[in-house]
Amino acid sequence: MLNKWEGIVLKTQPYGETNKIVTFMTREAGKVTAMARGAKKPSSRLASVTQPFTYGSFLIQQGRGMGTVQQGEPLESMRHIREDIVATAYASYAVELVDRLIESEKAEPYAFEVLVQALRAIEEGYDPEAIALFVEWKMLPFTGVQPILHECASCSAVDGEFAFSFTQGGFLCHRCFHQDPYIIRLTPTQLKLIRMFYSVPIEKIGKLTLKKETKKFIKKISTTIYEEQTGMRLKSKSFIEQLERAPQLFGANFESKKEASEETENPQADEN
Ligand SMILES: [Zn+2]
């Protein structure tokens, strides 16, 4: 069966002298692995379209066993992502996260959309760290966590002060703080940001400039959820940590192209 699918190249693996095994996240069929014959040869018409992060339209022949890539047309080549080491690092993280959380051959249009939007935003020069963080929050349901962020997870109150509770899987109001000794208290801005990361589309988040401490705070919460729920350790995360510790070693520039001079933390996008 010959299928025409839109997909993003998540990863490739060399196979033999000249072939690549390519893992795609497709819009129509979810995560799919297929052989791209000859794609390791620079002269191959499949060489550039099967590079990681490429978003393209692919003809994939499927039969018994692994499918084969017959043709590929790039829709967006994501060149900036490949050329900028900081962009590469965070885009790799987003891609690896999707790869690890999504099962093969099951359509997941939401996860596909999250990934396309994230890569596009990084490609356009928005803060890649914030975008990767966005992917973390958006992909939470695939770890089995559906955080309760619109009300108190215990008593359903919507007013009062709030904190984040890992044991309750979401927000707790001040009336229920006693239920969890390890709550993380939230300011109204932090509360709003967490909701936004979870529920607002990336076109709106991409334009938001976040302070370093804000990102750190939001990341602390999602990292803890991931570690406790999945125990996943991603290769690309170790790389980001090295990059942050010693950027000069990698010639990295952490100023994103579109960073505004003023820091704003007032999400325009409200959750109504
Ligand atoms: Zn409560």
Tab-separated table of C-alpha atoms and ligand atoms in Angstrom:
chain	number	residue	atom	x	y	z
A	1	MET	CA	0.000	0.000	0.000
A	2	LEU	CA	1.346	3.402	-0.965
A	3	ASN	CA	0.595	6.201	1.487
A	4	LYS	CA	1.144	9.905	1.183
A	5	TRP	CA	1.829	11.272	4.614
A	6	GLU	CA	2.905	14.585	6.035
A	7	GLY	CA	5.606	14.049	8.580
A	8	ILE	CA	8.521	15.306	10.595
A	9	VAL	CA	11.777	13.369	10.640
A	10	LEU	CA	12.345	12.460	14.290
A	11	LYS	CA	15.543	10.493	13.854
A	12	THR	CA	17.582	8.465	11.427
A	13	GLN	CA	19.837	5.512	11.799
A	14	PRO	CA	22.356	4.360	9.203
A	15	TYR	CA	21.603	0.974	7.676
A	16	GLY	CA	24.290	-0.638	5.599
A	17	GLU	CA	26.521	1.431	3.359
A	18	THR	CA	23.952	3.688	1.810
A	19	ASN	CA	20.568	3.371	3.513
A	20	LYS	CA	18.893	5.115	6.409
A	21	ILE	CA	16.154	3.939	8.689
A	22	VAL	CA	13.979	6.979	9.264
A	23	THR	CA	11.491	7.511	12.074
A	24	PHE	CA	8.753	9.998	11.205
A	25	MET	CA	6.022	11.585	13.218
A	26	THR	CA	3.230	11.744	10.659
A	27	ARG	CA	-0.008	13.680	10.851
A	28	GLU	CA	-2.080	10.818	9.474
A	29	ALA	CA	-0.554	7.672	10.930
A	30	GLY	CA	1.426	8.752	13.976
A	31	LYS	CA	4.951	7.465	14.453
A	32	VAL	CA	6.178	5.430	11.496
A	33	THR	CA	9.561	3.910	10.692
A	34	ALA	CA	10.625	3.319	7.102
A	35	MET	CA	13.736	2.534	5.097
A	36	ALA	CA	15.116	5.242	2.838
A	37	ARG	CA	17.233	3.383	0.316
A	38	GLY	CA	20.325	5.197	-0.845
A	39	ALA	CA	19.563	8.184	1.385
A	40	LYS	CA	23.056	8.220	2.906
A	41	LYS	CA	24.512	9.101	-0.481
A	42	PRO	CA	24.681	12.898	-0.843
A	43	SER	CA	23.534	12.581	-4.445
A	44	SER	CA	20.336	10.769	-3.435
A	45	ARG	CA	17.106	12.684	-3.892
A	46	LEU	CA	16.151	11.385	-0.450
A	47	ALA	CA	19.315	12.667	1.262
A	48	SER	CA	18.220	16.133	2.338
A	49	VAL	CA	14.531	15.425	2.888
A	50	THR	CA	15.383	12.693	5.407
A	51	GLN	CA	17.470	14.924	7.659
A	52	PRO	CA	16.252	15.268	11.239
A	53	PHE	CA	13.671	18.031	11.890
A	54	THR	CA	12.608	18.206	8.218
A	55	TYR	CA	8.895	18.639	7.807
A	56	GLY	CA	7.805	17.166	4.517
A	57	SER	CA	5.352	15.215	2.477
A	58	PHE	CA	6.408	11.611	2.005
A	59	LEU	CA	5.302	8.681	-0.129
A	60	ILE	CA	5.770	5.572	1.951
A	61	GLN	CA	5.246	2.084	0.603
A	62	GLN	CA	4.020	-0.277	3.262
A	63	GLY	CA	3.779	-3.997	3.096
A	64	ARG	CA	4.822	-6.717	5.431
A	65	GLY	CA	7.739	-5.605	7.588
A	66	MET	CA	9.285	-2.175	7.406
A	67	GLY	CA	7.973	0.308	4.868
A	68	THR	CA	10.138	2.145	2.363
A	69	VAL	CA	10.305	5.823	1.594
A	70	GLN	CA	9.621	6.240	-2.126
A	71	GLN	CA	9.637	10.012	-2.352
A	72	GLY	CA	9.865	13.059	-0.178
A	73	GLU	CA	9.155	16.740	-0.711
A	74	PRO	CA	10.247	19.215	1.945
A	75	LEU	CA	7.514	21.528	3.206
A	76	GLU	CA	9.774	23.242	5.732
A	77	SER	CA	13.440	22.350	5.900
A	78	MET	CA	14.055	23.803	9.391
A	79	ARG	CA	17.457	25.046	8.351
A	80	HIS	CA	17.998	27.448	11.236
A	81	ILE	CA	17.354	24.615	13.680
A	82	ARG	CA	20.088	22.555	12.085
A	83	GLU	CA	22.577	25.412	11.913
A	84	ASP	CA	22.222	26.919	15.371
A	85	ILE	CA	23.473	24.705	18.166
A	86	VAL	CA	21.124	26.073	20.840
A	87	ALA	CA	18.132	25.689	18.521
A	88	THR	CA	19.343	22.174	17.632
A	89	ALA	CA	19.652	21.237	21.297
A	90	TYR	CA	16.121	22.285	22.280
A	91	ALA	CA	14.533	21.020	19.072
A	92	SER	CA	16.256	17.659	19.684
A	93	TYR	CA	14.718	17.594	23.115
A	94	ALA	CA	11.218	18.280	21.758
A	95	VAL	CA	11.647	15.614	19.097
A	96	GLU	CA	13.038	13.036	21.510
A	97	LEU	CA	10.236	13.674	23.970
A	98	VAL	CA	7.599	13.050	21.296
A	99	ASP	CA	9.489	10.002	20.054
A	100	ARG	CA	9.664	8.491	23.527
A	101	LEU	CA	6.077	9.221	24.529
A	102	ILE	CA	4.254	8.278	21.345
A	103	GLU	CA	3.552	4.692	20.406
A	104	SER	CA	4.202	3.544	16.861
A	105	GLU	CA	1.519	3.500	14.194
A	106	LYS	CA	-1.268	5.118	16.089
A	107	ALA	CA	-2.470	8.483	14.824
A	108	GLU	CA	-1.837	11.254	17.370
A	109	PRO	CA	-2.805	14.454	15.560
A	110	TYR	CA	-2.520	16.541	18.724
A	111	ALA	CA	1.075	15.483	19.398
A	112	PHE	CA	1.919	16.000	15.723
A	113	GLU	CA	0.510	19.517	15.847
A	114	VAL	CA	2.400	20.339	19.054
A	115	LEU	CA	5.648	19.235	17.450
A	116	VAL	CA	5.116	21.097	14.174
A	117	GLN	CA	4.230	24.278	16.011
A	118	ALA	CA	7.206	23.932	18.329
A	119	LEU	CA	9.735	23.325	15.557
A	120	ARG	CA	8.291	26.153	13.501
A	121	ALA	CA	8.546	28.553	16.447
A	122	ILE	CA	12.170	27.545	17.118
A	123	GLU	CA	12.902	27.868	13.404
A	124	GLU	CA	11.455	31.373	13.431
A	125	GLY	CA	13.826	32.338	16.220
A	126	TYR	CA	11.607	32.327	19.288
A	127	ASP	CA	13.228	31.380	22.586
A	128	PRO	CA	13.920	27.654	22.101
A	129	GLU	CA	14.081	26.996	25.830
A	130	ALA	CA	10.558	28.347	26.353
A	131	ILE	CA	9.309	26.389	23.356
A	132	ALA	CA	10.812	23.134	24.668
A	133	LEU	CA	9.157	23.831	27.979
A	134	PHE	CA	5.878	24.319	26.205
A	135	VAL	CA	6.281	20.893	24.576
A	136	GLU	CA	6.912	19.356	28.004
A	137	TRP	CA	3.629	20.716	29.355
A	138	LYS	CA	1.643	19.894	26.232
A	139	MET	CA	2.905	16.324	26.198
A	140	LEU	CA	2.057	15.675	29.865
A	141	PRO	CA	-1.148	13.729	29.085
A	142	PHE	CA	0.994	11.182	27.207
A	143	THR	CA	2.829	10.397	30.445
A	144	GLY	CA	-0.516	9.520	32.009
A	145	VAL	CA	-0.799	12.817	33.891
A	146	GLN	CA	-3.801	15.063	33.304
A	147	PRO	CA	-3.034	17.859	35.723
A	148	ILE	CA	-5.998	19.640	37.281
A	149	LEU	CA	-5.266	23.297	36.709
A	150	HIS	CA	-8.652	24.965	36.390
A	151	GLU	CA	-9.735	24.435	39.993
A	152	CYS	CA	-8.557	23.009	43.301
A	153	ALA	CA	-7.831	19.318	42.711
A	154	SER	CA	-9.280	18.476	46.111
A	155	CYS	CA	-12.323	20.707	46.762
A	156	SER	CA	-12.905	22.189	43.277
A	157	ALA	CA	-12.720	25.778	44.551
A	158	VAL	CA	-11.696	28.322	41.943
A	159	ASP	CA	-10.890	31.212	44.265
A	160	GLY	CA	-8.220	31.789	46.839
A	161	GLU	CA	-4.498	31.221	46.887
A	162	PHE	CA	-3.099	28.231	45.057
A	163	ALA	CA	-0.150	25.900	45.199
A	164	PHE	CA	1.044	23.067	43.002
A	165	SER	CA	0.783	19.609	44.504
A	166	PHE	CA	2.516	16.616	42.945
A	167	THR	CA	0.527	14.132	44.991
A	168	GLN	CA	-2.800	15.703	43.959
A	169	GLY	CA	-1.687	16.146	40.383
A	170	GLY	CA	-2.489	19.808	40.084
A	171	PHE	CA	-3.467	22.882	42.007
A	172	LEU	CA	-4.564	22.957	45.628
A	173	CYS	CA	-6.341	25.950	47.133
A	174	HIS	CA	-5.250	27.438	50.464
A	175	ARG	CA	-8.113	25.640	52.221
A	176	CYS	CA	-6.544	22.336	51.192
A	177	PHE	CA	-2.837	23.102	51.655
A	178	HIS	CA	-2.707	20.800	54.697
A	179	GLN	CA	-3.305	17.779	52.469
A	180	ASP	CA	0.182	17.888	51.023
A	181	PRO	CA	3.252	18.929	53.027
A	182	TYR	CA	5.300	19.364	49.841
A	183	ILE	CA	3.200	21.879	47.946
A	184	ILE	CA	4.888	24.576	45.890
A	185	ARG	CA	3.219	27.919	46.564
A	186	LEU	CA	2.326	29.923	43.462
A	187	THR	CA	1.998	33.616	42.841
A	188	PRO	CA	-0.964	34.598	40.640
A	189	THR	CA	1.482	35.140	37.743
A	190	GLN	CA	3.002	31.694	38.152
A	191	LEU	CA	-0.456	30.169	38.296
A	192	LYS	CA	-1.425	31.915	35.097
A	193	LEU	CA	1.773	30.854	33.360
A	194	ILE	CA	1.336	27.212	34.262
A	195	ARG	CA	-2.214	27.250	32.918
A	196	MET	CA	-0.999	28.948	29.819
A	197	PHE	CA	1.775	26.449	29.170
A	198	TYR	CA	-0.748	23.680	29.408
A	199	SER	CA	-3.658	25.109	27.480
A	200	VAL	CA	-2.734	27.981	25.173
A	201	PRO	CA	-1.611	27.273	21.587
A	202	ILE	CA	2.022	27.849	20.804
A	203	GLU	CA	1.478	30.740	18.371
A	204	LYS	CA	0.652	32.799	21.429
A	205	ILE	CA	3.315	31.360	23.709
A	206	GLY	CA	6.047	31.729	21.114
A	207	LYS	CA	5.796	35.495	21.268
A	208	LEU	CA	6.062	35.620	25.024
A	209	THR	CA	9.385	36.572	26.553
A	210	LEU	CA	10.062	34.849	29.833
A	211	LYS	CA	12.597	35.636	32.496
A	212	LYS	CA	15.240	33.041	33.177
A	213	GLU	CA	13.913	32.467	36.734
A	214	THR	CA	10.387	32.024	35.447
A	215	LYS	CA	11.458	29.338	33.022
A	216	LYS	CA	13.451	27.691	35.773
A	217	PHE	CA	10.458	27.626	38.070
A	218	ILE	CA	8.042	26.224	35.476
A	219	LYS	CA	10.662	23.707	34.393
A	220	LYS	CA	11.201	22.517	37.946
A	221	ILE	CA	7.573	21.474	38.156
A	222	SER	CA	7.383	19.715	34.808
A	223	THR	CA	10.765	18.015	35.288
A	224	THR	CA	9.630	16.614	38.625
A	225	ILE	CA	6.399	15.297	37.102
A	226	TYR	CA	8.326	13.649	34.261
A	227	GLU	CA	10.898	12.104	36.536
A	228	GLU	CA	8.298	10.715	38.888
A	229	GLN	CA	5.867	9.536	36.251
A	230	THR	CA	8.124	8.218	33.573
A	231	GLY	CA	11.650	7.929	34.972
A	232	MET	CA	12.691	8.951	31.472
A	233	ARG	CA	16.168	10.266	30.976
A	234	LEU	CA	16.580	11.867	27.587
A	235	LYS	CA	19.945	12.071	25.836
A	236	SER	CA	19.130	15.499	24.480
A	237	LYS	CA	18.493	16.777	28.002
A	238	SER	CA	22.027	15.900	29.074
A	239	PHE	CA	23.291	17.816	26.078
A	240	ILE	CA	21.248	20.898	26.983
A	241	GLU	CA	22.696	20.754	30.495
A	242	GLN	CA	26.249	20.644	29.144
A	243	LEU	CA	25.464	23.482	26.802
A	244	GLU	CA	24.079	25.614	29.604
A	245	ARG	CA	27.073	24.912	31.836
A	246	ALA	CA	29.730	25.749	29.261
A	247	PRO	CA	28.203	27.458	26.220
A	248	GLN	CA	31.569	28.778	25.052
A	249	LEU	CA	32.758	25.222	24.444
A	250	PHE	CA	30.090	24.865	21.802
A	251	GLY	CA	30.218	28.389	20.422
A	252	ALA	CA	26.636	28.748	21.540
A	253	ASN	CA	24.712	31.972	21.500
A	254	PHE	CA	21.812	31.991	23.918
A	255	GLU	CA	20.311	35.233	22.647
A	256	SER	CA	17.336	34.216	20.588
A	257	LYS	CA	16.759	36.195	17.411
A	258	LYS	CA	13.410	37.554	18.411
A	259	GLU	CA	14.013	38.246	22.060
A	260	ALA	CA	12.410	41.546	22.907
A	261	SER	CA	14.478	43.968	24.955
A	262	GLU	CA	11.785	44.243	27.574
A	263	GLU	CA	10.759	41.246	29.532
A	264	THR	CA	7.053	40.764	29.745
A	265	GLU	CA	5.283	38.259	31.801
A	266	ASN	CA	1.781	39.212	31.156
A	267	PRO	CA	0.275	36.471	29.139
A	268	GLN	CA	-2.148	38.138	26.775
A	269	ALA	CA	-3.689	34.805	26.127
A	270	ASP	CA	-6.163	34.154	28.856
A	271	GLU	CA	-7.799	30.898	29.575
A	272	ASN	CA	-11.356	31.690	28.697
B	1	ZN	ZN	-9.309	23.219	47.940
